[in-house]
Amino acid sequence: MKFFGFKGGVHPPENKIETQNQLIQRLAAPKMVFIPLLQHIGVPLLSSVKIGERVLKGQMIGDSDAFLSVPIHSTVSGIVKKIEKLPFPLMGVVETIVIENDLQDEWVDLKKIENWKELSKEDLLKVIRSKGIVGLGGAAFPTHIKLNPPKDVKIDTLLLNGAECEPYLNSDNRVMIEEPLKVIEGIKIMMHILNVDSAVIGIEDNKEEAIEVMKKAILGTSIKVMPLKTMYPQGGEKSLIKAILNKEVPSGKLPSSVGVVVNNTTTAAAIYDAVVNGLPLIDKVITVAGKAIREPKNLRVLIGTQISEVLENCGYNEEEVKKLVMGGPMMGMAQLTLEVPVIKGTSGILALTKEETNYCKPKACIGCGKCVDACPMSLEPVMYARLAEFSEWEKMAKYHLMDCIECGSCSYICPSNRPLTEAIKIGKAKLRSMKK
Ligand code: SF4
Ligand code: SF4
């Protein structure tokens, strides 16, 4: 296969060496889990449990009738202690179910499916939804919706995102290396649902071991592995489609408009566990790194574990940390408190020192155009920043603001340290509130 590349992009320091060869370790279950009722793109769920009730590990504890939703499950067995608004890692507060672990590790009955090929597409989608599966690359879009494009759309290719282009992170990398058969079987289930013969796994060429392991795992299948020249943000859906298939997704359209569905490789492993082993999505592999961490690790963590417990396990140096981030340094969310939980979309926790954050005061724009060249979506970030200064939100929309994937490449490359991505996020939030 030919590598076509994508427009723009940047190459920040990779900083993956410290954890790329670290085996995934399982973090012990905490005494208390904090499970927010919103962990997917969509509407918040309603709790289906009451304070004082005993729940089992894997039991569904919140759901919604809304189209864009997936249920959540208890990640321990224990007693529901509180249901209240608590700090949420993606900003603000969210209604959260707090469960005290009784340390009995008592599971609900898990319905395993030996031969998933005998199930209809509709039944497989129902299983995937019921197990709370969302895109694990960070977006947390409900997977059963992504795998069910409109009837008039013909899908011919499934792309698997194994790029993991964010610096520091190695969670997808380690899942591909340590759980290749789950990844491949999950891809086969998705191909069966989408009725496609073609699937390509895109992996950046800084993950040589994952490329080799995946190449062995696909032998005897129609799945292909495509090494990609390392470049950020290759893992963006539209960038990946351009790099592997040389197709451009039009402005405002979804990948399905060019016959493609994109899913993450770790999501494929979760689909396998959901369908074959009957397991709901109750844990997540995350990378814990940054120079304020003494023992960087890849950890399998129960969803709802507070990041204070994760950091304690990895030798967190509170005095050295300048910025705490959930996710990667380019697209992740800065955290103001350690009392927020790991959620389904968490791919890493970074404790960055002053040296790593490299904060400099913004200066005047010098009109160099580097932000425009770096933008993978062919946008004009410099224009957004100027319009935001004058609160010209509607004009920002006319310049296709909503196509921005908030990758941060423009801010990263700007020699004047202009807060371009911040201006974009504010503009998007203003436009959304104007629609309400
Ligand atoms: S405008 Fe948006 S998509 Fe373009 S580089 Fe900036 S953050 Fe990325
Ligand atoms: S990269 Fe920075 S200095 Fe250059 S045009 Fe864009 S905003 Fe201005």
CSV table of C-alpha atoms and ligand atoms in Angstrom, one decimal:
chain,number,residue,atom,x,y,z
A,1,MET,CA,0.0,0.0,0.0
A,2,LYS,CA,1.1,3.5,-0.7
A,3,PHE,CA,1.4,6.2,2.0
A,4,PHE,CA,-0.2,9.4,0.9
A,5,GLY,CA,0.4,11.6,3.9
A,6,PHE,CA,-1.9,14.5,4.9
A,7,LYS,CA,-1.8,18.2,4.7
A,8,GLY,CA,-0.1,20.2,7.4
A,9,GLY,CA,0.7,18.8,10.8
A,10,VAL,CA,3.7,19.2,13.2
A,11,HIS,CA,6.2,16.9,14.8
A,12,PRO,CA,6.5,17.7,18.5
A,13,PRO,CA,9.0,15.8,20.7
A,14,GLU,CA,7.6,12.2,21.0
A,15,ASN,CA,8.6,11.6,24.6
A,16,LYS,CA,7.3,8.0,24.3
A,17,ILE,CA,10.5,6.1,25.2
A,18,GLU,CA,9.9,6.0,29.0
A,19,THR,CA,6.7,3.9,28.7
A,20,GLN,CA,6.8,2.3,25.2
A,21,ASN,CA,8.4,-1.0,26.5
A,22,GLN,CA,6.5,-1.0,29.9
A,23,LEU,CA,4.1,-3.9,30.2
A,24,ILE,CA,0.6,-3.0,31.2
A,25,GLN,CA,0.2,-3.4,34.9
A,26,ARG,CA,-3.2,-3.6,36.7
A,27,LEU,CA,-3.8,-1.0,39.4
A,28,ALA,CA,-5.5,-2.4,42.5
A,29,ALA,CA,-9.2,-1.6,42.8
A,30,PRO,CA,-9.7,1.6,45.0
A,31,LYS,CA,-11.9,1.7,48.1
A,32,MET,CA,-14.2,4.1,46.4
A,33,VAL,CA,-15.1,4.6,42.8
A,34,PHE,CA,-16.6,7.8,41.3
A,35,ILE,CA,-18.6,7.0,38.1
A,36,PRO,CA,-19.9,10.1,36.2
A,37,LEU,CA,-23.2,9.8,34.4
A,38,LEU,CA,-21.7,11.4,31.3
A,39,GLN,CA,-18.8,9.6,29.7
A,40,HIS,CA,-19.7,9.7,26.0
A,41,ILE,CA,-20.5,12.4,23.4
A,42,GLY,CA,-24.2,12.9,24.0
A,43,VAL,CA,-26.7,13.5,26.8
A,44,PRO,CA,-26.1,12.6,30.5
A,45,LEU,CA,-27.6,9.3,31.7
A,46,LEU,CA,-30.2,8.7,34.4
A,47,SER,CA,-29.1,6.7,37.4
A,48,SER,CA,-30.8,3.3,37.7
A,49,VAL,CA,-29.6,2.7,41.2
A,50,LYS,CA,-30.4,4.3,44.6
A,51,ILE,CA,-28.3,5.4,47.5
A,52,GLY,CA,-27.8,2.5,49.9
A,53,GLU,CA,-28.3,-0.2,47.2
A,54,ARG,CA,-25.7,-2.9,46.8
A,55,VAL,CA,-24.4,-3.3,43.2
A,56,LEU,CA,-22.4,-6.0,41.5
A,57,LYS,CA,-19.3,-5.5,39.4
A,58,GLY,CA,-20.3,-5.0,35.8
A,59,GLN,CA,-24.0,-4.2,36.7
A,60,MET,CA,-25.6,-1.5,34.6
A,61,ILE,CA,-26.1,1.6,36.8
A,62,GLY,CA,-27.1,4.3,34.4
A,63,ASP,CA,-28.7,4.6,31.0
A,64,SER,CA,-30.8,6.9,28.8
A,65,ASP,CA,-33.4,6.5,26.0
A,66,ALA,CA,-31.6,9.3,24.0
A,67,PHE,CA,-30.2,8.2,20.6
A,68,LEU,CA,-26.7,9.5,21.4
A,69,SER,CA,-26.0,7.5,24.6
A,70,VAL,CA,-24.5,4.3,26.0
A,71,PRO,CA,-25.0,2.9,29.5
A,72,ILE,CA,-22.4,2.8,32.3
A,73,HIS,CA,-21.6,0.0,34.7
A,74,SER,CA,-20.3,-0.4,38.2
A,75,THR,CA,-16.6,-1.2,38.2
A,76,VAL,CA,-16.6,-2.8,41.7
A,77,SER,CA,-19.1,-4.7,43.9
A,78,GLY,CA,-20.3,-2.6,46.8
A,79,ILE,CA,-22.7,0.0,48.2
A,80,VAL,CA,-23.9,3.2,46.4
A,81,LYS,CA,-22.9,5.9,48.9
A,82,LYS,CA,-23.8,9.1,47.1
A,83,ILE,CA,-25.2,10.4,43.8
A,84,GLU,CA,-24.2,14.0,43.4
A,85,LYS,CA,-22.6,16.6,41.2
A,86,LEU,CA,-18.8,16.2,41.5
A,87,PRO,CA,-15.8,17.6,39.6
A,88,PHE,CA,-15.5,16.1,36.1
A,89,PRO,CA,-12.1,15.9,34.2
A,90,LEU,CA,-13.6,17.5,31.0
A,91,MET,CA,-14.7,20.6,32.9
A,92,GLY,CA,-17.2,21.6,35.5
A,93,VAL,CA,-19.3,19.2,37.5
A,94,VAL,CA,-21.3,16.1,36.5
A,95,GLU,CA,-23.8,14.0,38.4
A,96,THR,CA,-21.7,11.1,39.7
A,97,ILE,CA,-22.4,7.7,41.3
A,98,VAL,CA,-20.1,7.1,44.2
A,99,ILE,CA,-19.7,3.4,45.2
A,100,GLU,CA,-17.9,2.0,48.2
A,101,ASN,CA,-16.0,-1.1,47.2
A,102,ASP,CA,-16.9,-4.1,49.4
A,103,LEU,CA,-13.7,-5.9,48.1
A,104,GLN,CA,-15.8,-9.0,47.3
A,105,ASP,CA,-15.2,-8.6,43.5
A,106,GLU,CA,-18.6,-10.1,42.9
A,107,TRP,CA,-19.6,-10.0,39.2
A,108,VAL,CA,-23.0,-9.9,37.5
A,109,ASP,CA,-23.6,-12.9,35.2
A,110,LEU,CA,-21.7,-12.3,32.0
A,111,LYS,CA,-23.4,-13.7,28.9
A,112,LYS,CA,-20.6,-15.0,26.6
A,113,ILE,CA,-21.2,-15.5,22.9
A,114,GLU,CA,-19.2,-18.4,21.4
A,115,ASN,CA,-20.1,-17.9,17.8
A,116,TRP,CA,-20.8,-14.2,17.1
A,117,LYS,CA,-21.0,-14.9,13.4
A,118,GLU,CA,-24.5,-16.4,14.0
A,119,LEU,CA,-25.8,-13.0,15.4
A,120,SER,CA,-27.4,-10.5,13.1
A,121,LYS,CA,-25.9,-7.0,12.6
A,122,GLU,CA,-28.7,-5.6,14.8
A,123,ASP,CA,-28.1,-8.0,17.6
A,124,LEU,CA,-24.4,-7.4,17.6
A,125,LEU,CA,-25.0,-3.6,17.7
A,126,LYS,CA,-27.4,-4.1,20.7
A,127,VAL,CA,-24.7,-6.1,22.5
A,128,ILE,CA,-22.0,-3.4,21.8
A,129,ARG,CA,-24.4,-0.7,23.1
A,130,SER,CA,-25.4,-2.7,26.2
A,131,LYS,CA,-21.8,-3.0,27.2
A,132,GLY,CA,-21.2,0.7,27.1
A,133,ILE,CA,-18.6,0.7,24.3
A,134,VAL,CA,-17.5,4.2,23.0
A,135,GLY,CA,-14.5,5.3,20.9
A,136,LEU,CA,-11.5,4.9,23.1
A,137,GLY,CA,-9.2,7.2,21.1
A,138,GLY,CA,-10.5,10.0,23.3
A,139,ALA,CA,-13.6,11.2,21.5
A,140,ALA,CA,-15.9,8.7,23.3
A,141,PHE,CA,-18.5,8.6,20.5
A,142,PRO,CA,-21.0,5.7,20.9
A,143,THR,CA,-19.5,2.9,18.9
A,144,HIS,CA,-22.9,1.2,18.0
A,145,ILE,CA,-23.9,4.5,16.2
A,146,LYS,CA,-20.6,4.7,14.3
A,147,LEU,CA,-21.0,1.1,13.1
A,148,ASN,CA,-24.5,1.8,11.9
A,149,PRO,CA,-24.3,4.4,9.1
A,150,PRO,CA,-27.4,5.6,7.3
A,151,LYS,CA,-28.9,3.0,4.9
A,152,ASP,CA,-28.2,5.1,1.8
A,153,VAL,CA,-24.4,5.2,2.6
A,154,LYS,CA,-22.2,2.5,1.2
A,155,ILE,CA,-19.2,1.7,3.4
A,156,ASP,CA,-16.3,-0.1,1.6
A,157,THR,CA,-13.4,0.3,4.1
A,158,LEU,CA,-12.9,0.1,7.9
A,159,LEU,CA,-9.8,2.0,9.0
A,160,LEU,CA,-8.3,1.3,12.4
A,161,ASN,CA,-6.5,4.1,14.1
A,162,GLY,CA,-3.4,2.7,15.8
A,163,ALA,CA,-1.5,5.9,15.1
A,164,GLU,CA,-1.5,7.2,18.7
A,165,CYS,CA,0.1,10.4,17.5
A,166,GLU,CA,-0.1,12.3,20.8
A,167,PRO,CA,3.3,12.6,22.5
A,168,TYR,CA,3.9,10.6,25.7
A,169,LEU,CA,1.0,8.2,25.2
A,170,ASN,CA,1.5,4.4,24.7
A,171,SER,CA,-1.8,2.9,25.7
A,172,ASP,CA,-2.9,1.9,22.2
A,173,ASN,CA,0.6,0.8,21.4
A,174,ARG,CA,0.7,-1.5,24.4
A,175,VAL,CA,-2.7,-2.9,23.7
A,176,MET,CA,-1.7,-3.8,20.1
A,177,ILE,CA,1.5,-5.4,21.4
A,178,GLU,CA,0.0,-7.3,24.3
A,179,GLU,CA,-3.6,-8.1,23.1
A,180,PRO,CA,-3.2,-8.5,19.3
A,181,LEU,CA,-5.8,-11.3,19.0
A,182,LYS,CA,-8.4,-9.3,20.8
A,183,VAL,CA,-7.7,-6.4,18.4
A,184,ILE,CA,-8.0,-8.6,15.3
A,185,GLU,CA,-11.1,-10.4,16.4
A,186,GLY,CA,-12.7,-7.0,17.3
A,187,ILE,CA,-11.9,-5.8,13.8
A,188,LYS,CA,-13.5,-9.0,12.3
A,189,ILE,CA,-16.7,-8.3,14.3
A,190,MET,CA,-16.8,-4.7,13.0
A,191,MET,CA,-16.2,-5.9,9.4
A,192,HIS,CA,-19.0,-8.4,9.8
A,193,ILE,CA,-21.4,-5.6,11.1
A,194,LEU,CA,-20.4,-3.2,8.3
A,195,ASN,CA,-20.3,-5.9,5.7
A,196,VAL,CA,-16.9,-4.9,4.3
A,197,ASP,CA,-14.0,-7.0,3.1
A,198,SER,CA,-11.4,-4.3,3.5
A,199,ALA,CA,-9.8,-3.1,6.8
A,200,VAL,CA,-6.5,-1.3,7.2
A,201,ILE,CA,-4.7,-0.7,10.5
A,202,GLY,CA,-2.7,2.5,10.4
A,203,ILE,CA,0.3,2.6,12.9
A,204,GLU,CA,2.9,5.3,13.1
A,205,ASP,CA,6.4,4.1,12.3
A,206,ASN,CA,7.7,5.0,15.8
A,207,LYS,CA,5.9,1.9,17.0
A,208,GLU,CA,8.0,-0.8,15.3
A,209,GLU,CA,7.0,-3.6,17.7
A,210,ALA,CA,3.3,-3.0,17.3
A,211,ILE,CA,3.7,-3.0,13.5
A,212,GLU,CA,5.5,-6.3,13.7
A,213,VAL,CA,3.0,-7.9,16.1
A,214,MET,CA,0.0,-6.7,14.1
A,215,LYS,CA,1.5,-8.0,10.8
A,216,LYS,CA,1.8,-11.5,12.3
A,217,ALA,CA,-1.7,-11.3,13.8
A,218,ILE,CA,-3.3,-10.5,10.5
A,219,LEU,CA,-1.8,-13.5,8.6
A,220,GLY,CA,-4.6,-15.4,6.9
A,221,THR,CA,-7.1,-12.5,7.0
A,222,SER,CA,-8.0,-9.8,4.5
A,223,ILE,CA,-6.9,-7.1,7.0
A,224,LYS,CA,-3.8,-5.0,6.1
A,225,VAL,CA,-1.3,-3.1,8.3
A,226,MET,CA,-0.1,0.3,7.0
A,227,PRO,CA,3.0,1.9,8.7
A,228,LEU,CA,2.6,5.7,8.7
A,229,LYS,CA,5.4,8.3,8.8
A,230,THR,CA,5.1,9.8,12.3
A,231,MET,CA,3.4,13.2,12.2
A,232,TYR,CA,0.9,14.9,14.5
A,233,PRO,CA,-2.3,14.8,14.2
A,234,GLN,CA,-2.3,11.7,12.0
A,235,GLY,CA,-4.8,10.0,14.3
A,236,GLY,CA,-7.5,12.6,13.4
A,237,GLU,CA,-10.1,10.7,11.3
A,238,LYS,CA,-9.8,13.0,8.3
A,239,SER,CA,-6.0,13.0,8.4
A,240,LEU,CA,-5.9,9.2,8.6
A,241,ILE,CA,-8.3,8.8,5.7
A,242,LYS,CA,-6.1,11.1,3.6
A,243,ALA,CA,-2.9,9.4,4.7
A,244,ILE,CA,-4.0,5.8,3.9
A,245,LEU,CA,-6.7,6.1,1.2
A,246,ASN,CA,-5.9,9.5,-0.3
A,247,LYS,CA,-9.5,10.5,0.1
A,248,GLU,CA,-10.6,14.0,1.2
A,249,VAL,CA,-13.7,14.2,3.5
A,250,PRO,CA,-15.6,17.3,2.5
A,251,SER,CA,-16.1,20.2,5.0
A,252,GLY,CA,-18.9,19.4,7.4
A,253,LYS,CA,-19.2,15.8,6.3
A,254,LEU,CA,-18.5,12.5,8.1
A,255,PRO,CA,-16.0,9.8,7.0
A,256,SER,CA,-19.0,7.7,5.8
A,257,SER,CA,-19.5,10.3,3.0
A,258,VAL,CA,-16.4,8.8,1.4
A,259,GLY,CA,-17.3,5.2,2.2
A,260,VAL,CA,-15.1,4.9,5.4
A,261,VAL,CA,-15.7,4.1,9.0
A,262,VAL,CA,-12.8,4.8,11.4
A,263,ASN,CA,-12.3,3.2,14.8
A,264,ASN,CA,-9.5,3.0,17.3
A,265,THR,CA,-7.5,-0.3,17.8
A,266,THR,CA,-8.2,-0.3,21.6
A,267,THR,CA,-11.9,0.1,20.8
A,268,ALA,CA,-11.6,-3.1,18.7
A,269,ALA,CA,-10.2,-5.0,21.7
A,270,ALA,CA,-13.1,-3.7,23.9
A,271,ILE,CA,-15.6,-4.8,21.2
A,272,TYR,CA,-14.1,-8.3,21.3
A,273,ASP,CA,-14.4,-8.4,25.2
A,274,ALA,CA,-17.9,-7.1,25.0
A,275,VAL,CA,-19.2,-9.6,22.4
A,276,VAL,CA,-17.2,-12.7,23.1
A,277,ASN,CA,-16.5,-12.4,26.9
A,278,GLY,CA,-19.7,-10.5,27.8
A,279,LEU,CA,-17.6,-7.8,29.5
A,280,PRO,CA,-18.9,-4.3,29.9
A,281,LEU,CA,-16.4,-1.4,29.5
A,282,ILE,CA,-15.2,-1.0,33.1
A,283,ASP,CA,-11.5,-0.4,32.8
A,284,LYS,CA,-9.1,1.5,30.6
A,285,VAL,CA,-5.4,1.2,29.8
A,286,ILE,CA,-3.7,4.6,30.4
A,287,THR,CA,-0.2,5.9,30.2
A,288,VAL,CA,1.0,7.8,33.3
A,289,ALA,CA,4.1,9.9,32.4
A,290,GLY,CA,5.8,13.3,32.6
A,291,LYS,CA,8.9,14.4,34.4
A,292,ALA,CA,7.0,14.9,37.7
A,293,ILE,CA,6.3,11.1,37.7
A,294,ARG,CA,9.1,9.0,39.2
A,295,GLU,CA,7.8,5.6,37.8
A,296,PRO,CA,6.1,6.2,34.4
A,297,LYS,CA,3.8,3.3,33.6
A,298,ASN,CA,1.1,1.8,31.5
A,299,LEU,CA,-1.7,0.9,33.8
A,300,ARG,CA,-5.1,-0.9,33.5
A,301,VAL,CA,-7.3,1.2,35.7
A,302,LEU,CA,-10.9,0.7,36.8
A,303,ILE,CA,-13.1,3.5,35.5
A,304,GLY,CA,-14.0,5.8,38.4
A,305,THR,CA,-10.6,5.6,40.1
A,306,GLN,CA,-9.6,9.0,41.2
A,307,ILE,CA,-6.4,10.3,39.5
A,308,SER,CA,-4.9,11.0,43.0
A,309,GLU,CA,-4.7,7.1,43.5
A,310,VAL,CA,-3.2,6.6,40.0
A,311,LEU,CA,-0.6,9.2,40.6
A,312,GLU,CA,0.3,7.9,44.1
A,313,ASN,CA,1.0,4.5,42.5
A,314,CYS,CA,3.5,6.1,40.0
A,315,GLY,CA,5.5,8.3,42.4
A,316,TYR,CA,4.0,11.7,41.8
A,317,ASN,CA,6.1,14.7,42.7
A,318,GLU,CA,3.7,17.4,43.6
A,319,GLU,CA,6.4,20.1,44.0
A,320,GLU,CA,7.8,19.6,40.5
A,321,VAL,CA,4.5,19.5,38.6
A,322,LYS,CA,3.6,22.7,36.6
A,323,LYS,CA,0.7,21.3,34.6
A,324,LEU,CA,-1.4,18.2,35.1
A,325,VAL,CA,-3.1,16.9,32.0
A,326,MET,CA,-5.7,14.2,31.3
A,327,GLY,CA,-4.9,12.9,27.8
A,328,GLY,CA,-2.0,14.0,25.6
A,329,PRO,CA,-0.2,17.3,25.8
A,330,MET,CA,-1.7,18.5,22.5
A,331,MET,CA,-5.4,17.8,23.0
A,332,GLY,CA,-5.6,16.8,26.6
A,333,MET,CA,-7.5,18.7,29.4
A,334,ALA,CA,-5.5,20.5,32.1
A,335,GLN,CA,-6.7,19.4,35.6
A,336,LEU,CA,-7.1,21.7,38.5
A,337,THR,CA,-7.7,19.0,41.1
A,338,LEU,CA,-6.6,15.4,41.7
A,339,GLU,CA,-10.1,14.6,42.8
A,340,VAL,CA,-11.4,13.7,39.4
A,341,PRO,CA,-12.0,10.1,38.1
A,342,VAL,CA,-10.5,8.2,35.2
A,343,ILE,CA,-13.3,8.0,32.6
A,344,LYS,CA,-13.9,5.9,29.4
A,345,GLY,CA,-12.1,8.6,27.3
A,346,THR,CA,-9.0,8.8,29.4
A,347,SER,CA,-5.9,7.7,27.5
A,348,GLY,CA,-3.2,9.1,29.8
A,349,ILE,CA,-2.4,11.3,32.8
A,350,LEU,CA,0.6,13.5,32.4
A,351,ALA,CA,2.4,15.4,35.2
A,352,LEU,CA,4.5,17.9,33.4
A,353,THR,CA,7.3,20.1,34.8
A,354,LYS,CA,8.0,23.7,33.9
A,355,GLU,CA,10.6,22.5,31.5
A,356,GLU,CA,8.1,20.3,29.7
A,357,THR,CA,5.3,22.9,29.5
A,358,ASN,CA,7.6,25.6,28.0
A,359,TYR,CA,5.1,28.4,28.7
A,360,CYS,CA,5.9,31.8,27.2
A,361,LYS,CA,3.9,35.0,27.1
A,362,PRO,CA,2.0,35.6,23.9
A,363,LYS,CA,3.4,38.3,21.6
A,364,ALA,CA,2.0,40.1,18.6
A,365,CYS,CA,1.2,38.1,15.4
A,366,ILE,CA,4.0,38.5,12.8
A,367,GLY,CA,1.9,37.3,10.0
A,368,CYS,CA,4.3,34.4,9.2
A,369,GLY,CA,1.4,32.0,8.1
A,370,LYS,CA,3.0,29.0,9.9
A,371,CYS,CA,-0.3,28.3,11.7
A,372,VAL,CA,-2.1,28.1,8.4
A,373,ASP,CA,0.5,25.8,6.9
A,374,ALA,CA,0.3,23.5,10.0
A,375,CYS,CA,-3.5,23.2,10.0
A,376,PRO,CA,-4.5,19.7,8.8
A,377,MET,CA,-8.0,20.9,8.1
A,378,SER,CA,-6.9,23.8,5.7
A,379,LEU,CA,-8.3,26.4,8.1
A,380,GLU,CA,-7.0,29.9,9.0
A,381,PRO,CA,-6.3,29.9,12.7
A,382,VAL,CA,-4.8,33.4,12.7
A,383,MET,CA,-8.1,34.7,11.4
A,384,TYR,CA,-10.1,33.0,14.2
A,385,ALA,CA,-7.9,34.6,16.8
A,386,ARG,CA,-8.5,38.1,15.3
A,387,LEU,CA,-12.2,37.5,15.0
A,388,ALA,CA,-12.4,36.2,18.6
A,389,GLU,CA,-10.8,39.4,19.9
A,390,PHE,CA,-13.8,41.4,18.4
A,391,SER,CA,-16.4,38.8,19.5
A,392,GLU,CA,-17.2,38.1,15.8
A,393,TRP,CA,-18.5,34.6,16.5
A,394,GLU,CA,-20.7,34.3,13.4
A,395,LYS,CA,-17.9,35.3,11.1
A,396,MET,CA,-15.8,32.6,12.7
A,397,ALA,CA,-18.5,30.1,11.7
A,398,LYS,CA,-18.4,31.4,8.1
A,399,TYR,CA,-14.7,30.5,8.0
A,400,HIS,CA,-15.6,26.8,8.8
A,401,LEU,CA,-14.7,27.0,12.5
A,402,MET,CA,-16.7,23.8,13.2
A,403,ASP,CA,-14.3,21.8,11.0
A,404,CYS,CA,-11.5,22.5,13.5
A,405,ILE,CA,-10.5,19.3,15.3
A,406,GLU,CA,-8.8,21.3,18.1
A,407,CYS,CA,-5.5,19.5,17.5
A,408,GLY,CA,-3.5,22.4,18.8
A,409,SER,CA,-0.9,22.3,15.9
A,410,CYS,CA,-1.5,26.0,15.2
A,411,SER,CA,-0.7,27.0,18.8
A,412,TYR,CA,2.3,24.7,18.9
A,413,ILE,CA,3.9,26.1,15.8
A,414,CYS,CA,3.2,29.8,16.4
A,415,PRO,CA,6.5,31.7,17.0
A,416,SER,CA,4.5,34.4,18.9
A,417,ASN,CA,2.8,31.9,21.2
A,418,ARG,CA,-0.6,33.2,20.2
A,419,PRO,CA,-3.4,31.3,22.1
A,420,LEU,CA,-5.0,30.2,18.9
A,421,THR,CA,-6.6,27.0,20.1
A,422,GLU,CA,-8.1,28.7,23.1
A,423,ALA,CA,-9.7,31.4,20.8
A,424,ILE,CA,-11.1,28.6,18.7
A,425,LYS,CA,-12.6,26.7,21.7
A,426,ILE,CA,-14.1,29.9,23.0
A,427,GLY,CA,-15.6,30.6,19.6
A,428,LYS,CA,-17.1,27.2,19.3
A,429,ALA,CA,-18.6,27.4,22.8
A,430,LYS,CA,-20.1,30.8,22.0
A,431,LEU,CA,-21.7,29.5,18.8
A,432,ARG,CA,-23.1,26.5,20.5
A,433,SER,CA,-24.7,28.6,23.3
A,434,MET,CA,-26.1,31.0,20.6
A,435,LYS,CA,-27.9,28.0,19.0
A,436,LYS,CA,-29.7,27.0,22.3
B,1,SF4,S1,-7.3,25.5,13.4
B,1,SF4,FE1,-8.0,23.7,14.6
B,1,SF4,S2,-7.6,22.0,13.2
B,1,SF4,FE2,-6.4,23.7,12.5
B,1,SF4,S3,-4.4,23.5,13.5
B,1,SF4,FE3,-5.6,24.8,14.8
B,1,SF4,S4,-6.5,23.5,16.2
B,1,SF4,FE4,-5.8,22.2,14.6
B,2,SF4,S1,1.8,31.4,13.4
B,2,SF4,FE1,1.4,32.9,14.9
B,2,SF4,S2,2.6,34.7,14.3
B,2,SF4,FE2,2.4,33.3,12.5
B,2,SF4,S3,0.6,34.0,11.4
B,2,SF4,FE3,-0.1,32.5,12.8
B,2,SF4,S4,-0.8,33.6,14.6
B,2,SF4,FE4,0.5,35.0,13.4
